[in-house]
Amino acid sequence: MSDKPSDDQPSASEIPDDVWEQFTRDTERDIRTSAPKEPSARARMVTERLREQDARGEVPPGWRTGPAPELNGRAARRRKLWAVLGVPVAVAVALVALKPSLLPGNPFGIGEPQAAEASPLPAETAAPTAPPGASDAETPTLDEPFAGSPALRWADGEAGIVPPEAEAVGAVSKDRVEQALKLTKKLLVAANLDPGTVRGERPEGALSVLDPEQPKILDRFDTALRSPSRDNDPVTLFSRFDPDEIRLVGDVIKTRGRMTFEKGSHGGVAVHADYTFVYPVSRADGSTEVTRTIVRRVLDVELADPARYRTTPGRLVVLKYDEEIGNSSCDVHDGYLHPRFPSSRDQGPDPAGPTTDPYDRSRSVDESQACGTVTRI
């Protein structure tokens, strides 16, 4: 196979200045150290004597084979000098195409084209200002369920929920703030990542974090779990799939988001959580077709002051919760998420609702109930 460089090889202008300068210095040093030196008087005398012997036919056998490697070496060095001084682009192409190891750190990622794309993202500490960039148009598979998804670089499961460092807020102590953050994380994990919850079981871990003193909160979700309806569906707070219909592919759910806190309205500390969860799934019948459902949850809770309000110690009051679900049937309200697979999508008219990017965390959650279309999964 030839080493002909392709048209998409980087040009000299794309090589970092420090790498280019080092390459040029090394080349010039090689030329100086290997360039022919002015022969000494003795060398000139020996050369003249050998020339006279050659004229008389007295040249020792095999002599002409000696200088050949040195001539070839000088020719190669001259070509290198011409490339450096005359066509630096040619050097850049040859450098990358033939021997990328000459560049410290392999700055172009030669030999590992997807290394940068697959490297994990740092934790989200502020609201993004734009949606994630376009990904490769790869189809998810059982072996690579996040192929072609921005979530490929997101953290796995609980590792993606990183509370901020706690500090006192007004009269609320640092320890109290830390407790509120830990409880909020426990609620998010139990409601969206717990294997039992995801496969459709009752989310006992999540319910145990909610304050039973909050009017009707537990009754509302008890009813939703027992008799789900359009107006009272448990998927508004819990991520659940029907185990007879859907199974999770692998054991990883990708997670990205952030958590903040401030002084609460009930004498305690209020926590705001905004997280997106990406679920790779396939049909429970053994099909190899894979798709993804993307769920974004925005949650406001408070650890109230039990000295001032009727509340249960160690339980959270839910102030508000919103969700946005990408790739789930809009017209089914049985308490489960229902992903649509490419092979079974209807050929009817497109939904009348807005078109959204479910991975775009820079925008607010759409609170409308209109069934829309996602731009990618």
PDB file of N, CA and C in Angstrom, residues 110-159:
ATOM      1  N   ILE A 110      -3.150  11.651  14.627  1.00  0.00           N
ATOM      2  CA  ILE A 110      -2.993  10.652  13.588  1.00  0.00           C
ATOM      3  C   ILE A 110      -3.037   9.269  14.211  1.00  0.00           C
ATOM      4  N   GLY A 111      -3.817   8.382  13.607  1.00  0.00           N
ATOM      5  CA  GLY A 111      -3.903   7.030  14.112  1.00  0.00           C
ATOM      6  C   GLY A 111      -4.970   6.864  15.176  1.00  0.00           C
ATOM      7  N   GLU A 112      -5.541   7.967  15.671  1.00  0.00           N
ATOM      8  CA  GLU A 112      -6.610   7.901  16.666  1.00  0.00           C
ATOM      9  C   GLU A 112      -7.616   9.006  16.386  1.00  0.00           C
ATOM     10  N   PRO A 113      -8.353   8.909  15.244  1.00  0.00           N
ATOM     11  CA  PRO A 113      -9.200  10.005  14.781  1.00  0.00           C
ATOM     12  C   PRO A 113     -10.344  10.359  15.701  1.00  0.00           C
ATOM     13  N   GLN A 114     -10.801   9.443  16.553  1.00  0.00           N
ATOM     14  CA  GLN A 114     -11.943   9.739  17.398  1.00  0.00           C
ATOM     15  C   GLN A 114     -11.561   9.912  18.843  1.00  0.00           C
ATOM     16  N   ALA A 115     -10.274  10.020  19.145  1.00  0.00           N
ATOM     17  CA  ALA A 115      -9.837  10.104  20.537  1.00  0.00           C
ATOM     18  C   ALA A 115     -10.408  11.341  21.223  1.00  0.00           C
ATOM     19  N   ALA A 116     -10.358  12.510  20.529  1.00  0.00           N
ATOM     20  CA  ALA A 116     -10.852  13.738  21.140  1.00  0.00           C
ATOM     21  C   ALA A 116     -12.360  13.678  21.355  1.00  0.00           C
ATOM     22  N   GLU A 117     -13.077  13.115  20.337  1.00  0.00           N
ATOM     23  CA  GLU A 117     -14.519  13.067  20.447  1.00  0.00           C
ATOM     24  C   GLU A 117     -14.968  12.161  21.595  1.00  0.00           C
ATOM     25  N   ALA A 118     -14.216  11.103  21.864  1.00  0.00           N
ATOM     26  CA  ALA A 118     -14.633  10.135  22.858  1.00  0.00           C
ATOM     27  C   ALA A 118     -14.160  10.478  24.257  1.00  0.00           C
ATOM     28  N   SER A 119     -13.285  11.444  24.410  1.00  0.00           N
ATOM     29  CA  SER A 119     -12.789  11.787  25.735  1.00  0.00           C
ATOM     30  C   SER A 119     -13.914  12.390  26.571  1.00  0.00           C
ATOM     31  N   PRO A 120     -14.012  12.041  27.855  1.00  0.00           N
ATOM     32  CA  PRO A 120     -15.110  12.527  28.691  1.00  0.00           C
ATOM     33  C   PRO A 120     -15.114  14.043  28.830  1.00  0.00           C
ATOM     34  N   LEU A 121     -16.288  14.618  28.888  1.00  0.00           N
ATOM     35  CA  LEU A 121     -16.425  16.054  29.116  1.00  0.00           C
ATOM     36  C   LEU A 121     -16.240  16.362  30.599  1.00  0.00           C
ATOM     37  N   PRO A 122     -15.705  17.529  30.918  1.00  0.00           N
ATOM     38  CA  PRO A 122     -15.668  17.931  32.326  1.00  0.00           C
ATOM     39  C   PRO A 122     -17.081  18.161  32.842  1.00  0.00           C
ATOM     40  N   ALA A 123     -17.235  18.152  34.147  1.00  0.00           N
ATOM     41  CA  ALA A 123     -18.560  18.342  34.741  1.00  0.00           C
ATOM     42  C   ALA A 123     -19.136  19.688  34.333  1.00  0.00           C
ATOM     43  N   GLU A 124     -20.436  19.741  34.166  1.00  0.00           N
ATOM     44  CA  GLU A 124     -21.120  20.977  33.791  1.00  0.00           C
ATOM     45  C   GLU A 124     -21.268  21.856  35.036  1.00  0.00           C
ATOM     46  N   THR A 125     -20.681  23.035  35.015  1.00  0.00           N
ATOM     47  CA  THR A 125     -20.726  23.928  36.171  1.00  0.00           C
ATOM     48  C   THR A 125     -21.511  25.206  35.908  1.00  0.00           C
ATOM     49  N   ALA A 126     -21.924  25.415  34.670  1.00  0.00           N
ATOM     50  CA  ALA A 126     -22.715  26.592  34.312  1.00  0.00           C
ATOM     51  C   ALA A 126     -23.620  26.227  33.151  1.00  0.00           C
ATOM     52  N   ALA A 127     -24.625  27.024  32.925  1.00  0.00           N
ATOM     53  CA  ALA A 127     -25.558  26.754  31.838  1.00  0.00           C
ATOM     54  C   ALA A 127     -24.832  26.833  30.499  1.00  0.00           C
ATOM     55  N   PRO A 128     -24.960  25.831  29.641  1.00  0.00           N
ATOM     56  CA  PRO A 128     -24.344  25.907  28.314  1.00  0.00           C
ATOM     57  C   PRO A 128     -24.925  27.062  27.512  1.00  0.00           C
ATOM     58  N   THR A 129     -24.160  27.561  26.587  1.00  0.00           N
ATOM     59  CA  THR A 129     -24.617  28.670  25.743  1.00  0.00           C
ATOM     60  C   THR A 129     -25.028  28.215  24.350  1.00  0.00           C
ATOM     61  N   ALA A 130     -24.852  26.937  24.039  1.00  0.00           N
ATOM     62  CA  ALA A 130     -25.192  26.416  22.713  1.00  0.00           C
ATOM     63  C   ALA A 130     -25.390  24.907  22.822  1.00  0.00           C
ATOM     64  N   PRO A 131     -26.101  24.320  21.875  1.00  0.00           N
ATOM     65  CA  PRO A 131     -26.258  22.866  21.895  1.00  0.00           C
ATOM     66  C   PRO A 131     -24.938  22.184  21.552  1.00  0.00           C
ATOM     67  N   PRO A 132     -24.784  20.930  21.910  1.00  0.00           N
ATOM     68  CA  PRO A 132     -23.552  20.220  21.537  1.00  0.00           C
ATOM     69  C   PRO A 132     -23.439  20.109  20.032  1.00  0.00           C
ATOM     70  N   GLY A 133     -22.203  20.064  19.541  1.00  0.00           N
ATOM     71  CA  GLY A 133     -21.972  20.003  18.112  1.00  0.00           C
ATOM     72  C   GLY A 133     -22.498  18.731  17.492  1.00  0.00           C
ATOM     73  N   ALA A 134     -22.535  18.737  16.169  1.00  0.00           N
ATOM     74  CA  ALA A 134     -23.018  17.566  15.444  1.00  0.00           C
ATOM     75  C   ALA A 134     -22.106  16.379  15.688  1.00  0.00           C
ATOM     76  N   SER A 135     -22.681  15.208  15.754  1.00  0.00           N
ATOM     77  CA  SER A 135     -21.933  13.978  15.957  1.00  0.00           C
ATOM     78  C   SER A 135     -21.901  13.190  14.657  1.00  0.00           C
ATOM     79  N   ASP A 136     -21.068  12.160  14.644  1.00  0.00           N
ATOM     80  CA  ASP A 136     -21.026  11.286  13.479  1.00  0.00           C
ATOM     81  C   ASP A 136     -22.386  10.626  13.282  1.00  0.00           C
ATOM     82  N   ALA A 137     -22.773  10.458  12.050  1.00  0.00           N
ATOM     83  CA  ALA A 137     -24.076   9.849  11.750  1.00  0.00           C
ATOM     84  C   ALA A 137     -23.974   8.333  11.860  1.00  0.00           C
ATOM     85  N   GLU A 138     -23.681   7.866  13.047  1.00  0.00           N
ATOM     86  CA  GLU A 138     -23.561   6.440  13.281  1.00  0.00           C
ATOM     87  C   GLU A 138     -24.854   5.904  13.872  1.00  0.00           C
ATOM     88  N   THR A 139     -25.148   4.657  13.552  1.00  0.00           N
ATOM     89  CA  THR A 139     -26.340   4.005  14.067  1.00  0.00           C
ATOM     90  C   THR A 139     -26.005   3.284  15.361  1.00  0.00           C
ATOM     91  N   PRO A 140     -26.776   3.489  16.425  1.00  0.00           N
ATOM     92  CA  PRO A 140     -26.492   2.781  17.670  1.00  0.00           C
ATOM     93  C   PRO A 140     -26.663   1.275  17.499  1.00  0.00           C
ATOM     94  N   THR A 141     -25.826   0.515  18.182  1.00  0.00           N
ATOM     95  CA  THR A 141     -25.886  -0.940  18.125  1.00  0.00           C
ATOM     96  C   THR A 141     -25.860  -1.497  19.539  1.00  0.00           C
ATOM     97  N   LEU A 142     -26.045  -2.793  19.656  1.00  0.00           N
ATOM     98  CA  LEU A 142     -25.985  -3.430  20.968  1.00  0.00           C
ATOM     99  C   LEU A 142     -24.609  -3.270  21.593  1.00  0.00           C
ATOM    100  N   ASP A 143     -23.561  -3.282  20.762  1.00  0.00           N
ATOM    101  CA  ASP A 143     -22.191  -3.132  21.273  1.00  0.00           C
ATOM    102  C   ASP A 143     -21.823  -1.675  21.501  1.00  0.00           C
ATOM    103  N   GLU A 144     -22.382  -0.773  20.690  1.00  0.00           N
ATOM    104  CA  GLU A 144     -22.077   0.656  20.796  1.00  0.00           C
ATOM    105  C   GLU A 144     -23.395   1.439  20.872  1.00  0.00           C
ATOM    106  N   PRO A 145     -24.085   1.380  22.006  1.00  0.00           N
ATOM    107  CA  PRO A 145     -25.421   1.994  22.084  1.00  0.00           C
ATOM    108  C   PRO A 145     -25.425   3.514  22.043  1.00  0.00           C
ATOM    109  N   PHE A 146     -24.265   4.158  22.272  1.00  0.00           N
ATOM    110  CA  PHE A 146     -24.220   5.623  22.232  1.00  0.00           C
ATOM    111  C   PHE A 146     -23.514   6.139  20.979  1.00  0.00           C
ATOM    112  N   ALA A 147     -23.306   5.278  19.997  1.00  0.00           N
ATOM    113  CA  ALA A 147     -22.666   5.700  18.754  1.00  0.00           C
ATOM    114  C   ALA A 147     -23.488   6.802  18.095  1.00  0.00           C
ATOM    115  N   GLY A 148     -22.800   7.877  17.670  1.00  0.00           N
ATOM    116  CA  GLY A 148     -23.474   8.974  17.002  1.00  0.00           C
ATOM    117  C   GLY A 148     -24.221   9.913  17.917  1.00  0.00           C
ATOM    118  N   SER A 149     -24.054   9.770  19.227  1.00  0.00           N
ATOM    119  CA  SER A 149     -24.767  10.620  20.176  1.00  0.00           C
ATOM    120  C   SER A 149     -23.808  11.533  20.918  1.00  0.00           C
ATOM    121  N   PRO A 150     -24.192  12.802  21.159  1.00  0.00           N
ATOM    122  CA  PRO A 150     -23.351  13.666  21.993  1.00  0.00           C
ATOM    123  C   PRO A 150     -23.140  13.079  23.389  1.00  0.00           C
ATOM    124  N   ALA A 151     -24.064  12.237  23.826  1.00  0.00           N
ATOM    125  CA  ALA A 151     -23.961  11.640  25.159  1.00  0.00           C
ATOM    126  C   ALA A 151     -22.802  10.667  25.279  1.00  0.00           C
ATOM    127  N   LEU A 152     -22.170  10.311  24.174  1.00  0.00           N
ATOM    128  CA  LEU A 152     -21.020   9.415  24.234  1.00  0.00           C
ATOM    129  C   LEU A 152     -19.951   9.959  25.165  1.00  0.00           C
ATOM    130  N   ARG A 153     -19.836  11.275  25.242  1.00  0.00           N
ATOM    131  CA  ARG A 153     -18.807  11.896  26.078  1.00  0.00           C
ATOM    132  C   ARG A 153     -19.332  12.288  27.459  1.00  0.00           C
ATOM    133  N   TRP A 154     -20.590  12.017  27.725  1.00  0.00           N
ATOM    134  CA  TRP A 154     -21.158  12.347  29.023  1.00  0.00           C
ATOM    135  C   TRP A 154     -20.747  11.315  30.061  1.00  0.00           C
ATOM    136  N   ALA A 155     -20.937  11.654  31.304  1.00  0.00           N
ATOM    137  CA  ALA A 155     -20.585  10.746  32.388  1.00  0.00           C
ATOM    138  C   ALA A 155     -21.572   9.584  32.449  1.00  0.00           C
ATOM    139  N   ASP A 156     -21.127   8.500  33.061  1.00  0.00           N
ATOM    140  CA  ASP A 156     -21.967   7.323  33.216  1.00  0.00           C
ATOM    141  C   ASP A 156     -22.782   7.419  34.497  1.00  0.00           C
ATOM    142  N   GLY A 157     -24.083   7.414  34.354  1.00  0.00           N
ATOM    143  CA  GLY A 157     -24.977   7.301  35.485  1.00  0.00           C
ATOM    144  C   GLY A 157     -24.757   8.307  36.593  1.00  0.00           C
ATOM    145  N   GLU A 158     -24.613   7.772  37.810  1.00  0.00           N
ATOM    146  CA  GLU A 158     -24.502   8.599  39.007  1.00  0.00           C
ATOM    147  C   GLU A 158     -23.285   9.508  38.979  1.00  0.00           C
ATOM    148  N   ALA A 159     -22.242   9.108  38.239  1.00  0.00           N
ATOM    149  CA  ALA A 159     -21.037   9.940  38.159  1.00  0.00           C
ATOM    150  C   ALA A 159     -21.314  11.284  37.503  1.00  0.00           C
TER     151      ALA A 159
END
